[in-house]
Amino acid sequence: MSKKVLIISSSPVKDGNSDTLCRKFAEGATESGNQTEKIDLRDLKINYCRGCGYCSTTDYNGCCQKDDMALILDKLLDADVIVFGTPVYFYAMCGQMKTFIDRCCAKYTKIKGKEFYFLITAAEEDKKMLNRTVEEFRGFLDCIEDCEEKGILYGTGVWKKGDVNSTEYPKQAFEMGKSV
C-alpha cells in the first residue's frame, strides 16, 4: 500500500550530509511506490514561535504569523510517514529544526497516527553522544497522539560537506526509505 512520505530536511547546506541522507531516503521510498515529498527548510521563511497563544485560542487552530509554515502544517496532517533530517550542532538538533518543531504548536494536536524516522548526522564518532538529539525528537513525539518511531539513522563521523558520501549511510538511508 502506497504511503504519503514527507521528509523535512533542516540542513542549511544543500547536499550537506543530513540533506544527502534525506534525499536517499526519498529515493528509496519512491522506488517502493510511495508518494514522496522532500521539504528543505533552508528555502523557506519560518519565523520563531512567539509564544503568543493565538493558535490555542482560535477555532482555526492556526498561527497568527504569515510565513511558509502554514504550507507545511497541512502537509504534516496529510502525511502517513514523517522523516526529520538534521545535522547535529553542539550535541543538539540544528536551530532550523527546533524552530520548525516549535511552530508545529499551531496544529500538533491534529497530527495523529503517523510513523516517524530520524536521520541525524554529526562529526561526533560516538553514537551515544547523539542520544540528546534523539531525545529532543522523542519529546516532540511524546506530544503527538498515536505515533510510532520507526527508525533512526545515526550518521556519525561526518563533518565536512560530502563526508557522508564515503560511508555506508546513504545506502542505509535508501534502504530505510525502501522499507516504508
Tab-separated table of C-alpha atoms in Angstrom:
chain	number	residue	atom	x	y	z
A	1	MET	CA	0.000	0.000	0.000
A	2	SER	CA	1.402	3.355	-1.029
A	3	LYS	CA	2.048	5.862	1.736
A	4	LYS	CA	2.489	9.618	1.705
A	5	VAL	CA	6.025	10.298	2.919
A	6	LEU	CA	7.007	13.816	3.980
A	7	ILE	CA	10.699	14.464	4.536
A	8	ILE	CA	11.774	17.592	6.402
A	9	SER	CA	15.428	18.430	5.777
A	10	SER	CA	16.727	21.074	8.151
A	11	SER	CA	20.231	21.170	6.725
A	12	PRO	CA	21.292	24.729	5.973
A	13	VAL	CA	23.643	23.266	3.329
A	14	LYS	CA	22.277	21.968	0.018
A	15	ASP	CA	23.632	18.453	-0.469
A	16	GLY	CA	25.119	18.566	3.024
A	17	ASN	CA	25.455	15.337	4.972
A	18	SER	CA	21.979	15.193	6.517
A	19	ASP	CA	20.416	16.603	3.344
A	20	THR	CA	22.039	13.782	1.375
A	21	LEU	CA	20.528	11.201	3.716
A	22	CYS	CA	17.104	12.820	3.302
A	23	ARG	CA	17.435	12.657	-0.481
A	24	LYS	CA	18.499	8.995	-0.373
A	25	PHE	CA	15.598	8.131	1.952
A	26	ALA	CA	13.259	9.816	-0.538
A	27	GLU	CA	14.734	7.825	-3.421
A	28	GLY	CA	14.203	4.557	-1.548
A	29	ALA	CA	10.655	5.434	-0.514
A	30	THR	CA	9.788	6.486	-4.063
A	31	GLU	CA	11.271	3.301	-5.527
A	32	SER	CA	8.951	1.329	-3.250
A	33	GLY	CA	5.933	3.075	-4.771
A	34	ASN	CA	5.286	5.697	-2.115
A	35	GLN	CA	4.334	9.321	-2.744
A	36	THR	CA	7.340	11.250	-1.501
A	37	GLU	CA	7.935	14.938	-0.903
A	38	LYS	CA	11.106	16.484	0.493
A	39	ILE	CA	10.946	19.952	2.009
A	40	ASP	CA	14.142	21.933	2.524
A	41	LEU	CA	13.685	24.324	5.432
A	42	ARG	CA	16.639	26.397	4.190
A	43	ASP	CA	14.497	27.513	1.228
A	44	LEU	CA	11.593	28.705	3.366
A	45	LYS	CA	10.827	31.600	5.654
A	46	ILE	CA	9.787	30.211	9.026
A	47	ASN	CA	9.736	32.614	11.947
A	48	TYR	CA	10.315	31.678	15.568
A	49	CYS	CA	7.281	30.856	17.680
A	50	ARG	CA	6.232	33.978	19.554
A	51	GLY	CA	4.511	32.082	22.353
A	52	CYS	CA	1.535	34.389	21.963
A	53	GLY	CA	-1.081	31.643	22.382
A	54	TYR	CA	-3.064	32.670	19.298
A	55	CYS	CA	-3.030	29.107	17.970
A	56	SER	CA	-4.700	27.773	21.098
A	57	THR	CA	-7.369	30.465	21.282
A	58	THR	CA	-8.832	30.219	17.794
A	59	ASP	CA	-11.168	27.730	16.157
A	60	TYR	CA	-8.827	27.664	13.164
A	61	ASN	CA	-6.031	26.266	15.316
A	62	GLY	CA	-3.536	28.119	13.178
A	63	CYS	CA	-0.789	30.631	13.730
A	64	CYS	CA	-1.027	34.407	13.554
A	65	GLN	CA	2.268	34.592	11.672
A	66	LYS	CA	2.082	34.742	7.910
A	67	ASP	CA	5.077	32.772	6.688
A	68	ASP	CA	5.797	29.465	4.970
A	69	MET	CA	4.956	27.306	7.982
A	70	ALA	CA	1.246	27.209	7.115
A	71	LEU	CA	2.073	25.305	3.925
A	72	ILE	CA	3.987	22.643	5.822
A	73	LEU	CA	1.452	22.189	8.612
A	74	ASP	CA	-1.187	20.949	6.190
A	75	LYS	CA	1.338	18.559	4.618
A	76	LEU	CA	2.147	17.140	8.073
A	77	LEU	CA	-1.521	16.415	8.616
A	78	ASP	CA	-1.810	14.706	5.245
A	79	ALA	CA	1.338	12.530	5.520
A	80	ASP	CA	1.421	8.939	6.695
A	81	VAL	CA	5.168	8.981	7.314
A	82	ILE	CA	7.233	11.938	8.545
A	83	VAL	CA	11.018	11.987	8.324
A	84	PHE	CA	13.122	14.543	10.191
A	85	GLY	CA	16.677	15.084	8.982
A	86	THR	CA	19.085	17.276	10.917
A	87	PRO	CA	22.754	17.952	11.348
A	88	VAL	CA	23.824	17.920	14.987
A	89	TYR	CA	25.390	21.098	16.320
A	90	PHE	CA	26.751	21.125	19.868
A	91	TYR	CA	25.024	17.788	20.560
A	92	ALA	CA	21.555	19.058	19.654
A	93	MET	CA	19.363	19.356	16.565
A	94	CYS	CA	20.084	22.403	14.447
A	95	GLY	CA	18.170	25.627	15.055
A	96	GLN	CA	16.173	25.317	11.839
A	97	MET	CA	14.686	22.014	13.009
A	98	LYS	CA	13.953	23.302	16.503
A	99	THR	CA	12.212	26.380	15.085
A	100	PHE	CA	10.167	24.140	12.767
A	101	ILE	CA	9.127	21.848	15.638
A	102	ASP	CA	8.191	24.798	17.852
A	103	ARG	CA	5.979	26.159	15.090
A	104	CYS	CA	4.100	22.844	14.904
A	105	CYS	CA	2.366	24.097	18.048
A	106	ALA	CA	-0.388	25.527	15.863
A	107	LYS	CA	-1.638	22.080	14.814
A	108	TYR	CA	0.292	19.436	16.735
A	109	THR	CA	-2.890	18.067	18.344
A	110	LYS	CA	-4.169	17.204	14.866
A	111	ILE	CA	-1.012	15.326	13.816
A	112	LYS	CA	-2.179	11.795	14.649
A	113	GLY	CA	-1.366	8.253	13.632
A	114	LYS	CA	1.970	8.996	11.942
A	115	GLU	CA	5.149	6.977	11.536
A	116	PHE	CA	8.393	8.870	12.212
A	117	TYR	CA	12.003	8.390	11.127
A	118	PHE	CA	15.031	10.418	12.244
A	119	LEU	CA	18.130	10.968	10.113
A	120	ILE	CA	20.917	12.675	12.054
A	121	THR	CA	24.499	13.462	11.132
A	122	ALA	CA	27.368	14.674	13.269
A	123	ALA	CA	31.123	14.987	13.348
A	124	GLU	CA	30.996	13.045	16.611
A	125	GLU	CA	32.126	9.425	16.264
A	126	ASP	CA	30.330	8.089	19.355
A	127	LYS	CA	26.691	7.296	18.588
A	128	LYS	CA	25.796	7.535	22.286
A	129	MET	CA	26.682	11.227	22.195
A	130	LEU	CA	23.741	11.786	19.811
A	131	ASN	CA	21.172	10.463	22.272
A	132	ARG	CA	20.349	14.017	23.363
A	133	THR	CA	19.286	14.849	19.815
A	134	VAL	CA	17.135	11.729	19.605
A	135	GLU	CA	15.532	12.612	22.940
A	136	GLU	CA	14.670	16.065	21.562
A	137	PHE	CA	12.780	14.380	18.724
A	138	ARG	CA	11.140	11.986	21.148
A	139	GLY	CA	9.989	14.947	23.222
A	140	PHE	CA	8.049	16.103	20.185
A	141	LEU	CA	6.643	12.611	19.606
A	142	ASP	CA	5.501	12.481	23.241
A	143	CYS	CA	3.087	15.276	22.305
A	144	ILE	CA	1.767	13.521	19.183
A	145	GLU	CA	-1.150	11.134	19.543
A	146	ASP	CA	-0.896	7.589	18.217
A	147	CYS	CA	2.514	7.952	16.572
A	148	GLU	CA	5.277	5.415	16.135
A	149	GLU	CA	9.035	5.865	15.944
A	150	LYS	CA	10.058	3.557	13.098
A	151	GLY	CA	13.781	4.153	12.704
A	152	ILE	CA	16.859	6.216	13.405
A	153	LEU	CA	19.926	6.570	11.239
A	154	TYR	CA	22.955	7.813	13.168
A	155	GLY	CA	25.350	9.317	10.635
A	156	THR	CA	28.386	9.665	12.874
A	157	GLY	CA	31.873	10.803	11.953
A	158	VAL	CA	30.798	13.124	9.121
A	159	TRP	CA	31.754	16.752	9.497
A	160	LYS	CA	32.538	18.437	6.213
A	161	LYS	CA	30.082	18.604	3.331
A	162	GLY	CA	30.220	15.370	1.385
A	163	ASP	CA	31.882	13.283	4.106
A	164	VAL	CA	28.742	11.142	4.246
A	165	ASN	CA	29.323	10.023	0.659
A	166	SER	CA	32.336	7.930	1.672
A	167	THR	CA	30.261	5.953	4.211
A	168	GLU	CA	27.507	3.358	4.122
A	169	TYR	CA	24.980	5.879	5.476
A	170	PRO	CA	23.468	6.919	2.110
A	171	LYS	CA	22.826	3.252	1.272
A	172	GLN	CA	21.308	2.732	4.726
A	173	ALA	CA	19.047	5.776	4.250
A	174	PHE	CA	17.953	4.442	0.854
A	175	GLU	CA	17.136	1.016	2.342
A	176	MET	CA	15.300	2.626	5.247
A	177	GLY	CA	13.216	4.581	2.730
A	178	LYS	CA	12.511	1.420	0.748
A	179	SER	CA	11.185	-0.265	3.882
A	180	VAL	CA	8.474	2.331	4.465
